[in-house]
Every structure is written in structure tokens, then in C-alpha cells.
PDB file of C-alpha atoms in Angstrom:
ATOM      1  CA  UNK A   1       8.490  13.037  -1.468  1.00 60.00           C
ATOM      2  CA  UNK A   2       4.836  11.886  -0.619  1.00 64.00           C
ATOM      3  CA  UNK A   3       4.311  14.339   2.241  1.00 92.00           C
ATOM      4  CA  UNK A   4       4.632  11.283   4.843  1.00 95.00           C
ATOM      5  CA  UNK A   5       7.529  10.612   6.443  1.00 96.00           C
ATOM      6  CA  UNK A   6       9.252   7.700   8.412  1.00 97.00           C
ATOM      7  CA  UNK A   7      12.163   7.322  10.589  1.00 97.00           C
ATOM      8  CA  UNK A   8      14.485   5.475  10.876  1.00 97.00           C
ATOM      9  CA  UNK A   9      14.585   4.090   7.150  1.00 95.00           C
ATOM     10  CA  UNK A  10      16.261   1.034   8.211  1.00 96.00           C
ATOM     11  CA  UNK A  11      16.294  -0.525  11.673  1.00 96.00           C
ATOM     12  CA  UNK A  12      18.546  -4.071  13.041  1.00 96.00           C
ATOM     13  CA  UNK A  13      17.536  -4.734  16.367  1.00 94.00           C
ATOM     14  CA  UNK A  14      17.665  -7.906  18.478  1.00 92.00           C
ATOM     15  CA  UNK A  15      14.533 -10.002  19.785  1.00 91.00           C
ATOM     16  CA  UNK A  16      14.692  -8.726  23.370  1.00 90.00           C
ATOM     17  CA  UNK A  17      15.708  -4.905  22.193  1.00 91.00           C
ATOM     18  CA  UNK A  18      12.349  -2.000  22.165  1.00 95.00           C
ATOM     19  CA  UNK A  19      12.340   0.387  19.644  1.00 96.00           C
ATOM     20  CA  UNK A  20       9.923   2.299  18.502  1.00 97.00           C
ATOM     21  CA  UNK A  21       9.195   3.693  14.521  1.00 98.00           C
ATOM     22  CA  UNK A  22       8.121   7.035  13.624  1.00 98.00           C
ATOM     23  CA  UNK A  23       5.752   8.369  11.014  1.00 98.00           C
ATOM     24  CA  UNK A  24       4.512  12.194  10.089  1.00 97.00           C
ATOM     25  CA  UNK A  25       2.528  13.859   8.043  1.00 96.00           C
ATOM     26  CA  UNK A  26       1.515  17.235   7.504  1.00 90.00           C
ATOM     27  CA  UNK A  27      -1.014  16.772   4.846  1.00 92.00           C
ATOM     28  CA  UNK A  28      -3.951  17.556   6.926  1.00 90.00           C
ATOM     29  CA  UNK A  29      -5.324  13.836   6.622  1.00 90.00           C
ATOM     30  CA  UNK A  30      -7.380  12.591   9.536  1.00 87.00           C
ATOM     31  CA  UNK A  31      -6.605   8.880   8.771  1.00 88.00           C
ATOM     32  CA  UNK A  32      -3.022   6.963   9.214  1.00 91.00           C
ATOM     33  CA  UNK A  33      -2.521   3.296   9.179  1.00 92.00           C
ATOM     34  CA  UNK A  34       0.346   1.036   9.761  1.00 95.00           C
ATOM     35  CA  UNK A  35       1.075  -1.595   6.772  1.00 95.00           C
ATOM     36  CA  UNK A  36       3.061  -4.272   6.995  1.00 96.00           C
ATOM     37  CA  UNK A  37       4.991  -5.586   3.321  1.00 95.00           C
ATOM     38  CA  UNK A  38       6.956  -9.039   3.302  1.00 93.00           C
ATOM     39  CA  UNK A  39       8.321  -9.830   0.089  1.00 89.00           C
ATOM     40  CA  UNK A  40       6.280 -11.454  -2.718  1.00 85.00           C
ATOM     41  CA  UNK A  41       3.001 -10.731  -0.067  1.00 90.00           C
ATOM     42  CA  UNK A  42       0.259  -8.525  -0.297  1.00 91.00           C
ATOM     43  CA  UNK A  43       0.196  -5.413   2.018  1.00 91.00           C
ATOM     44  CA  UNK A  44      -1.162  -6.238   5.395  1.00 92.00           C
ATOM     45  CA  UNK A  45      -2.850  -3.566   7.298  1.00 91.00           C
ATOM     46  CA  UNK A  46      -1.872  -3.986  11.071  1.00 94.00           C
ATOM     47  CA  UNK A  47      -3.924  -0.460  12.338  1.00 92.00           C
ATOM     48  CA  UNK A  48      -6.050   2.853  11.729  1.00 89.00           C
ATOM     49  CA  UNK A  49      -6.497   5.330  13.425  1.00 89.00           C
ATOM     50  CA  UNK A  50      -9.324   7.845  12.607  1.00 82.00           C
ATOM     51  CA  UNK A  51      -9.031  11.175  14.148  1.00 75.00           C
ATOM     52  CA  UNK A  52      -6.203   9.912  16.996  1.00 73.00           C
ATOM     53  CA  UNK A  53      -8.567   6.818  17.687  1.00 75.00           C
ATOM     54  CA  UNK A  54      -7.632   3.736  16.878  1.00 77.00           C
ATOM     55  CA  UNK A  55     -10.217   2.361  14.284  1.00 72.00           C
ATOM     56  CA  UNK A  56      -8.464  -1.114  13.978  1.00 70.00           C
ATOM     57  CA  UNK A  57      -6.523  -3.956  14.767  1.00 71.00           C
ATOM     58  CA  UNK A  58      -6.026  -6.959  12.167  1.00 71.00           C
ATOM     59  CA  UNK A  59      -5.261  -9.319  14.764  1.00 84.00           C
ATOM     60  CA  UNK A  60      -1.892  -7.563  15.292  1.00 92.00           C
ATOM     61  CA  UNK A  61       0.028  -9.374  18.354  1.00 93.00           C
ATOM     62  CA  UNK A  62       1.057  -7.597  21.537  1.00 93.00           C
ATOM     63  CA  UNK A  63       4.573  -6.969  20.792  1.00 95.00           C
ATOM     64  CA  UNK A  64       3.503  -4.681  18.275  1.00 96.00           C
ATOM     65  CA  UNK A  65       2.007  -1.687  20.126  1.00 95.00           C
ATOM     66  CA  UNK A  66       0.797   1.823  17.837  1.00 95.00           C
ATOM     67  CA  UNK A  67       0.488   5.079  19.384  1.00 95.00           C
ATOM     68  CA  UNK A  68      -0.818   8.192  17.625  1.00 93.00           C
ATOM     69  CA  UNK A  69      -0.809  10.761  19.608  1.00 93.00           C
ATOM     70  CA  UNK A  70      -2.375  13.242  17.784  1.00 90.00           C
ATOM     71  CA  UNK A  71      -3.409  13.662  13.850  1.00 88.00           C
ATOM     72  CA  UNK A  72       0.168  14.192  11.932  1.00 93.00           C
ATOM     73  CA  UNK A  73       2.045  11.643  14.325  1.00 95.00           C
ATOM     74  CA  UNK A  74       1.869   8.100  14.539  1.00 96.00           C
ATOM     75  CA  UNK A  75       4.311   5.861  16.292  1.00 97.00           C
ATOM     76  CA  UNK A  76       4.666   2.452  16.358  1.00 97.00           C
ATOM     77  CA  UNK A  77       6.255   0.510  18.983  1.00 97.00           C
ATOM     78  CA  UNK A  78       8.092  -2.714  18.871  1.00 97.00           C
ATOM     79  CA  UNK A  79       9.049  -5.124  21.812  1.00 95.00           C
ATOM     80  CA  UNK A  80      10.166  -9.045  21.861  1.00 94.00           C
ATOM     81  CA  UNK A  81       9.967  -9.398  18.135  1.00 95.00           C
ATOM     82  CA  UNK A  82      10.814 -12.535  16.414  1.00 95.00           C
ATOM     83  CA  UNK A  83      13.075 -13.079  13.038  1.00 95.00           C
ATOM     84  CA  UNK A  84       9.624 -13.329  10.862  1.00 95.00           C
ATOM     85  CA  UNK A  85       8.786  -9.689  11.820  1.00 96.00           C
ATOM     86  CA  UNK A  86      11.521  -8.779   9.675  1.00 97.00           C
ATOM     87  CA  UNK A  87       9.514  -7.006   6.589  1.00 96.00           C
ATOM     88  CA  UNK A  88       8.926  -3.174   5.708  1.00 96.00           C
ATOM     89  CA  UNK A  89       7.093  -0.978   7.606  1.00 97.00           C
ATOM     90  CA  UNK A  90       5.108   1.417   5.745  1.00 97.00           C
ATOM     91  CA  UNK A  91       2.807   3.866   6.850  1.00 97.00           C
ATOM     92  CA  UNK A  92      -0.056   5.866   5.038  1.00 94.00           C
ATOM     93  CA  UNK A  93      -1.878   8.399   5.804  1.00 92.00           C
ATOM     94  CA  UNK A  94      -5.839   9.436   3.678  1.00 88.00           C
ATOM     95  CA  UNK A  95      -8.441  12.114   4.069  1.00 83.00           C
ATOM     96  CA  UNK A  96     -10.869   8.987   4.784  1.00 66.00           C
ATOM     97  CA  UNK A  97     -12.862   8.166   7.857  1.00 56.00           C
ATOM     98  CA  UNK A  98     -11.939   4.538   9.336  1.00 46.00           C
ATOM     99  CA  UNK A  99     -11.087   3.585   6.029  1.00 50.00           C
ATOM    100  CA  UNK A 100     -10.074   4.562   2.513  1.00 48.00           C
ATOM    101  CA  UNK A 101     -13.978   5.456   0.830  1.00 57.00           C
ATOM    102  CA  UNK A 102     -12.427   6.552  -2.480  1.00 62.00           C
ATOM    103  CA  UNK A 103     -10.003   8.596  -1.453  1.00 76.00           C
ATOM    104  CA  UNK A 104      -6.232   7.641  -2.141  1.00 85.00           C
ATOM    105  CA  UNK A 105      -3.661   7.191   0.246  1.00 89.00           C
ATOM    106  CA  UNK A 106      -0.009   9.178   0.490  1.00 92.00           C
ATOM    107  CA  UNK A 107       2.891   6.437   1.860  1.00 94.00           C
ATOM    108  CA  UNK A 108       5.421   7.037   3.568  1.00 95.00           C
ATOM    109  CA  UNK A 109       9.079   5.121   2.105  1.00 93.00           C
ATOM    110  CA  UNK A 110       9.055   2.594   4.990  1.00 95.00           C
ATOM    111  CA  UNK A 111      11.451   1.171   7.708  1.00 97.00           C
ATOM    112  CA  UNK A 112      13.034  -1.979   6.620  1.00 96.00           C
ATOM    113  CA  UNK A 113      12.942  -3.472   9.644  1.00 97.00           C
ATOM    114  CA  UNK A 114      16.072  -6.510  10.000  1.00 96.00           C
ATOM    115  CA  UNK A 115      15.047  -9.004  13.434  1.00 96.00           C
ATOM    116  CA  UNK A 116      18.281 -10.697  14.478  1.00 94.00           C
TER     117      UNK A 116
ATOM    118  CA  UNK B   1     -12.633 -15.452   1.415  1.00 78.00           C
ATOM    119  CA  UNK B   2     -11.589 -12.062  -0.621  1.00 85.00           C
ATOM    120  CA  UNK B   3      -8.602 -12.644  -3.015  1.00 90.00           C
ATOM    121  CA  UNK B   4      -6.827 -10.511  -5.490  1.00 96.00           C
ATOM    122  CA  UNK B   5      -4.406 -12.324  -8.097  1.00 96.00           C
ATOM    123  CA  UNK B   6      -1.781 -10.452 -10.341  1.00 97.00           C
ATOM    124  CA  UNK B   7       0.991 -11.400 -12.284  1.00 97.00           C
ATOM    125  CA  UNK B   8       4.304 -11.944 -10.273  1.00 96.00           C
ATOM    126  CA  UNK B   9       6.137 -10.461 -12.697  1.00 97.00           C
ATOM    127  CA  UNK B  10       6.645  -8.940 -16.160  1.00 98.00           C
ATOM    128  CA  UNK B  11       8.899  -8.414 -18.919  1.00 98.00           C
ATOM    129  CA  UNK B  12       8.087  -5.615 -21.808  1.00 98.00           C
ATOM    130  CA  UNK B  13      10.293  -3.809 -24.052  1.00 98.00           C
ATOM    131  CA  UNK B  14      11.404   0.063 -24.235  1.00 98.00           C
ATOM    132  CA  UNK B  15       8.212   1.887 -26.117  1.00 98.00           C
ATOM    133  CA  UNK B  16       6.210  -1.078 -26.437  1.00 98.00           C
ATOM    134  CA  UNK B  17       2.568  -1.356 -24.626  1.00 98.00           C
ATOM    135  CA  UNK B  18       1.781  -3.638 -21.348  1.00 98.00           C
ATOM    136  CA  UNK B  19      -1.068  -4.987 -19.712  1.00 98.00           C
ATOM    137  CA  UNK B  20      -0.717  -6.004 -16.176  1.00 98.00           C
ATOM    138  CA  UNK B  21      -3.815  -7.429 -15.494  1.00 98.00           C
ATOM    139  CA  UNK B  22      -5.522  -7.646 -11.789  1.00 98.00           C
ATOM    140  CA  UNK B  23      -9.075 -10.092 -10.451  1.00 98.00           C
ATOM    141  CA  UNK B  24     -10.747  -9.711  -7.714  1.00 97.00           C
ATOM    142  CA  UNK B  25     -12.815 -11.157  -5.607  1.00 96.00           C
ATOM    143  CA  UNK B  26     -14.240  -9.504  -2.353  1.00 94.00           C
ATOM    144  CA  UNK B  27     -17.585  -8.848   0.003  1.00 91.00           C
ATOM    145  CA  UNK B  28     -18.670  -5.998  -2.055  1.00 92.00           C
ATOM    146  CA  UNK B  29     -16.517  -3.247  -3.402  1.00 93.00           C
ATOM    147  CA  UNK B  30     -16.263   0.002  -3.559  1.00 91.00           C
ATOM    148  CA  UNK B  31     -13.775   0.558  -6.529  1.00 93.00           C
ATOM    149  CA  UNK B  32     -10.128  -0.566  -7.766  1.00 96.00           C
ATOM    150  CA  UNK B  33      -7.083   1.293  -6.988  1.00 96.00           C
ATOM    151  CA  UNK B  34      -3.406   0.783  -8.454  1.00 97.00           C
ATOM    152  CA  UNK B  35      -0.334   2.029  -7.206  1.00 97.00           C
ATOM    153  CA  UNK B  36       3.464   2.007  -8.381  1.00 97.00           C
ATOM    154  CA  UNK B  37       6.036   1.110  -5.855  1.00 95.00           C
ATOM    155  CA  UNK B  38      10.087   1.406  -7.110  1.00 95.00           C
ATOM    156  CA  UNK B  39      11.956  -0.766  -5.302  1.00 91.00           C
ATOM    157  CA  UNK B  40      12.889   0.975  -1.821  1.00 86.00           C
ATOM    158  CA  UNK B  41      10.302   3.399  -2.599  1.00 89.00           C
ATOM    159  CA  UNK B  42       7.060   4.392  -0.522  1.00 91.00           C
ATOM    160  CA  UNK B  43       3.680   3.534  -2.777  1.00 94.00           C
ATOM    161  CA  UNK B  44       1.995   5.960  -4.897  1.00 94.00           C
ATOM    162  CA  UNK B  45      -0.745   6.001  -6.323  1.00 94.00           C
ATOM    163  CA  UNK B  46      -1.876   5.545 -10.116  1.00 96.00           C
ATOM    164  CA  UNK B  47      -5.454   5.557 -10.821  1.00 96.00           C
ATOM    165  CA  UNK B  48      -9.018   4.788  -9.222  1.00 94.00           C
ATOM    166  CA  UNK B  49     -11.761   3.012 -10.923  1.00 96.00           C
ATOM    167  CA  UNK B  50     -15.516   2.635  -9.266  1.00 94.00           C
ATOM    168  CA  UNK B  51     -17.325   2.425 -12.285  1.00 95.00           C
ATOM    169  CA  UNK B  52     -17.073  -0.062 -16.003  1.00 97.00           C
ATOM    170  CA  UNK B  53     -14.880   1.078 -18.540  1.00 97.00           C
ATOM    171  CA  UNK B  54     -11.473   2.974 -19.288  1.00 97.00           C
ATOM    172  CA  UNK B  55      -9.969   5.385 -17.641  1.00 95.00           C
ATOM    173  CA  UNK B  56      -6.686   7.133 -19.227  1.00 95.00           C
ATOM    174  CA  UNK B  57      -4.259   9.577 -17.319  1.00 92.00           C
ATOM    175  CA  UNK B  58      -1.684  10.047 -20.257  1.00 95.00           C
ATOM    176  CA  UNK B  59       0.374   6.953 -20.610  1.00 97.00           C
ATOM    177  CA  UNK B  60      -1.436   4.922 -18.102  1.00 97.00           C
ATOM    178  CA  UNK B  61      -4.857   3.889 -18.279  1.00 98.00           C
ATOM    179  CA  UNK B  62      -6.778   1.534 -16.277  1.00 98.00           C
ATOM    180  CA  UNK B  63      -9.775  -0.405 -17.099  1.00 98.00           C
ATOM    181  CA  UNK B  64     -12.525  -2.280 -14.611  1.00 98.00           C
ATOM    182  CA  UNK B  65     -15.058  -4.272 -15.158  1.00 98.00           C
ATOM    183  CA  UNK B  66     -17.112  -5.205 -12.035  1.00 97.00           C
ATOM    184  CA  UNK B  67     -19.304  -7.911 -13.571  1.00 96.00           C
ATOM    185  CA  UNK B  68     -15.871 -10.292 -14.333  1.00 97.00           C
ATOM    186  CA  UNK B  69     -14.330  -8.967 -11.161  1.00 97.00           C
ATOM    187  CA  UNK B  70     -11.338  -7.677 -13.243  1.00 97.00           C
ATOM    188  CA  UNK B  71      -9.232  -4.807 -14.107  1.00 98.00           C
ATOM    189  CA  UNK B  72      -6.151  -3.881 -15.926  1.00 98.00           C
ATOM    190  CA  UNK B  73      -3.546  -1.424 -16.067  1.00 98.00           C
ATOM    191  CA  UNK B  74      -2.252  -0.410 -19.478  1.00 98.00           C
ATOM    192  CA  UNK B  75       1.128   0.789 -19.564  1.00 98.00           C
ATOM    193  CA  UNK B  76       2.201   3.038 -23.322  1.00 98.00           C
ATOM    194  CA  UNK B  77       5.321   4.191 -24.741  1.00 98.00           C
ATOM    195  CA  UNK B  78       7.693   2.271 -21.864  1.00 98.00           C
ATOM    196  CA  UNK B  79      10.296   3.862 -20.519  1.00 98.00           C
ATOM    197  CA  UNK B  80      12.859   2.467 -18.602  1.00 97.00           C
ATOM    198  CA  UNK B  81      11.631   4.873 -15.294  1.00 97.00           C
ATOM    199  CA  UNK B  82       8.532   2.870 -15.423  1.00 98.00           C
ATOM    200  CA  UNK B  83      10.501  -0.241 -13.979  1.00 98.00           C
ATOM    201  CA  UNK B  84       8.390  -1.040 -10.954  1.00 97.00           C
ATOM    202  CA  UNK B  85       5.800  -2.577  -9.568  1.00 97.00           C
ATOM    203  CA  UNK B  86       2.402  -2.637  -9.429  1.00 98.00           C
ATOM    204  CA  UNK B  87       0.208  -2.906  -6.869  1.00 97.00           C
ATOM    205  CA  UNK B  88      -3.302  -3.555  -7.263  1.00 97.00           C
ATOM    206  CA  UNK B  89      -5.982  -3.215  -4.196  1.00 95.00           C
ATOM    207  CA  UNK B  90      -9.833  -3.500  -4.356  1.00 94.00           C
ATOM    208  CA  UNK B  91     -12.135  -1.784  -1.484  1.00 90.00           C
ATOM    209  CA  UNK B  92     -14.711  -3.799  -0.255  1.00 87.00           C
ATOM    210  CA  UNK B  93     -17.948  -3.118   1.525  1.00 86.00           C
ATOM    211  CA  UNK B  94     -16.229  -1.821   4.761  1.00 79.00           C
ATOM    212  CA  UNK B  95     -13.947   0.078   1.964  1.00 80.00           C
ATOM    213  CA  UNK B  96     -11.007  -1.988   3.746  1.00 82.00           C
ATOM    214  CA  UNK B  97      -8.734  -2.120   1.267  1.00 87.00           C
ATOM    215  CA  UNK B  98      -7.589  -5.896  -0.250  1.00 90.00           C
ATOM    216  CA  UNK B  99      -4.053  -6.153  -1.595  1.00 93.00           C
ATOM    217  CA  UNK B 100      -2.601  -7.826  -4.214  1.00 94.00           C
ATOM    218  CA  UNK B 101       1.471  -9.165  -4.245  1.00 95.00           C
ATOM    219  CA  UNK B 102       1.988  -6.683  -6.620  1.00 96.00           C
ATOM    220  CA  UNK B 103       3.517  -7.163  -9.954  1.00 97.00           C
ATOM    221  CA  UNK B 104       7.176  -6.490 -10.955  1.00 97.00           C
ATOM    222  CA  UNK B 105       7.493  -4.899 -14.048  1.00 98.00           C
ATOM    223  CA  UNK B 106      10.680  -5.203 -15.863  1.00 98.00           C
ATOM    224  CA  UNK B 107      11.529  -3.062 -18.912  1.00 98.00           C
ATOM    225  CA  UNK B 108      14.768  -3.757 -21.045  1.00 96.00           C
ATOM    226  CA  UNK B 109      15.861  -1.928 -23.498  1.00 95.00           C
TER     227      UNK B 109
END
């Protein structure tokens, strides 16, 4: 148990179904991010939020929409996806500003997200 | 472009020593960090290096060196627990975090 923690832990949902994952923490970090982990790939950070603002966006597309309404919640919400979104979902939280300046970060155990 | 390369995988022996080792190449940086993942586990993390040399947290150490753009992670006395793997990530200027594949780690007895 990290202190983060994601629901649902696995998700199968069809290209035109919306669904939506949910992450909490309760650490008192000001920082969670969204990562996304395909096999055999590095981590790819999709956003931040700093503070309940949204810090950045690696070029994420549309369908994927985050939502973080205040400092222990962060939701991210999925519409239209396509088979190669399939991957697990992980999110983090830090103590950090935008980013993580030497301080680590606390994952949560992901949503294995299936596309069919 | 910013790069990190690891191992895809490993194989090491119950109570032997292993070295997975981690370069790096990014705009800057602003230290190493490496993290275990077991499979259908969330990421934690392992160690943090900013500056040259060894650092040791009981079985695990971790060494950088920023003038070769390189780092390991030292694994003693393997247990079969330690079956995992291991994720390396160097900060860069913007302390944005670049990610390795990770390696798998694979300990038989």
C-alpha cells in the first residue's frame, strides 16, 4: 500500500463506451500526474497537475480528458478510445511543484485498461 | 533527443550479486532515480542519486556518475522477493522525469 489509490484495477470497455478512472491520495502531496505504461515501453507522462492546476499535457489527444478537482483526487476520463490505448494506467502523486525536483513519487497499482 | 537505455532483462542466482546497469542522456539533469515495480504492482521507489559516487541502503546500492552519463543499481544477497523490475528515470533541467523500459529481473533458485 503506497498511500495512492486507483479504481477500478482493471477496466474492458468498447471504443464508443466513456468511462472515467479514479485516483486518491491522502498523503498531503500537492502534485499528481497521470502515466501511461505499455509493455516493454518507458513510462509516458500524459499530465500534472500542481496544486489542482493542470501543469501539463504531453501531447495527450482529446479522448483522453483529466480532471482533478481538488488536491487528493484526480480523475481521468476516457471517451472514443482505440485498441492501442490498451496499456496501464498509473497514477502518482509527489510533494513537488510542476515536477518531481528531487523528491520521489508514491504510485498508485494502476488500471489495466483492455480497448475492445 | 533525451534517451535512457537499460537492460531488457536479467537472470541472477539466489544470494548472488547483480548489476543492472542504466545511461542516460538528457538536457541537463537533476539526479537519477530507480524504482522496483512487481509485476501487477504500482512503482516504488529505490534510491536517488544527484551527486558522483555510491550510495548504499542495505542490500541495494546505487551508483552515478554524471560525467559518463551512467548509473547502476547493485542488487546483494538475492532473494527470490527481489524478482522484479527495475525502472530507471533521470530528471532533466525542467526536472521532467525521462524513463527507461525498465529491466526484468529474474532470480532462480
Amino acid at each position: 500500500e503506497t498511500g495512492v489509490t486507483q479504481t477500478p484495477r482493471h477496466l474492458v470497455m468498447g471504443m464508443t463506451n466513456k468511462k472515467s478512472l479514479k485516483c486518491e491520495q491522502h498523503l498531503g502531496h500537492n502534485a499528481m500526474y497521470w502515466y501511461k505504461q505499455s509493455a516493454k515501453k518507458p513510462l509516458e507522462l500524459m499530465f500534472v497537475y500542481n496544486f489542482k492546476e493542470q501543469t501539463e499535457n504531453n501531447s495527450v489527444p482529446s479522448r483522453f480528458s483529466p480532471e482533478c478537482p481538488n488536491s487528493s483526487h484526480l480523475f481521468l476520463h476516457l471517451h472514443t478510445l482505440q485498441p492501442e490505448d490498451s496499456a496501464l494506467y498509473l497514477c502518482a502523486s509527489s510533494h513537488g511543484s510542476d515536477r518531481f525536483p528531487n523528491t520521489e513519487a508514491f504510485f498508485g497499482q494502476g488500471t489495466r485498461l483492455t480497448v475492445v | 533527443g533525451q534517451n535512457i537505455d537499460q537492460p531488457t532483462e536479467m537472470t541472477a542466482t539466489e544470494g548472488a550479486i547483480v548489476q543492472i546497469n542504466c545511461t542516460y542522456q538528457t538536457s541537463g539533469f537533476n539526479g537519477l532515480f530507480w524504482y522496483q515495480q512487481h509485476a501487477g504492482e504500482a512503482p516504488t521507489f529505490l534510491s536517488y542519486n544527484v551527486l558522483d559516487g555510491l550510495e548504499e541502503k542495505g542490500r541495494f546500492s546505487s551508483f552515478l556518475s554524471r560525467s559518463k552519463g551512467y548509473s547502476y543499481l547493485l542488487l546483494k544477497e538475492l532473494q527470490m522477493k527481489d524478482s522484479a523490475s527495475y525502472l530507471c528515470a533521470a530528471s532533466d533541467s525542467n526536472y521532467q522525469l525521462i524513463w527507461g523500459a525498465g529491466t526484468k529481473l529474474i532470480i532462480k533458485p
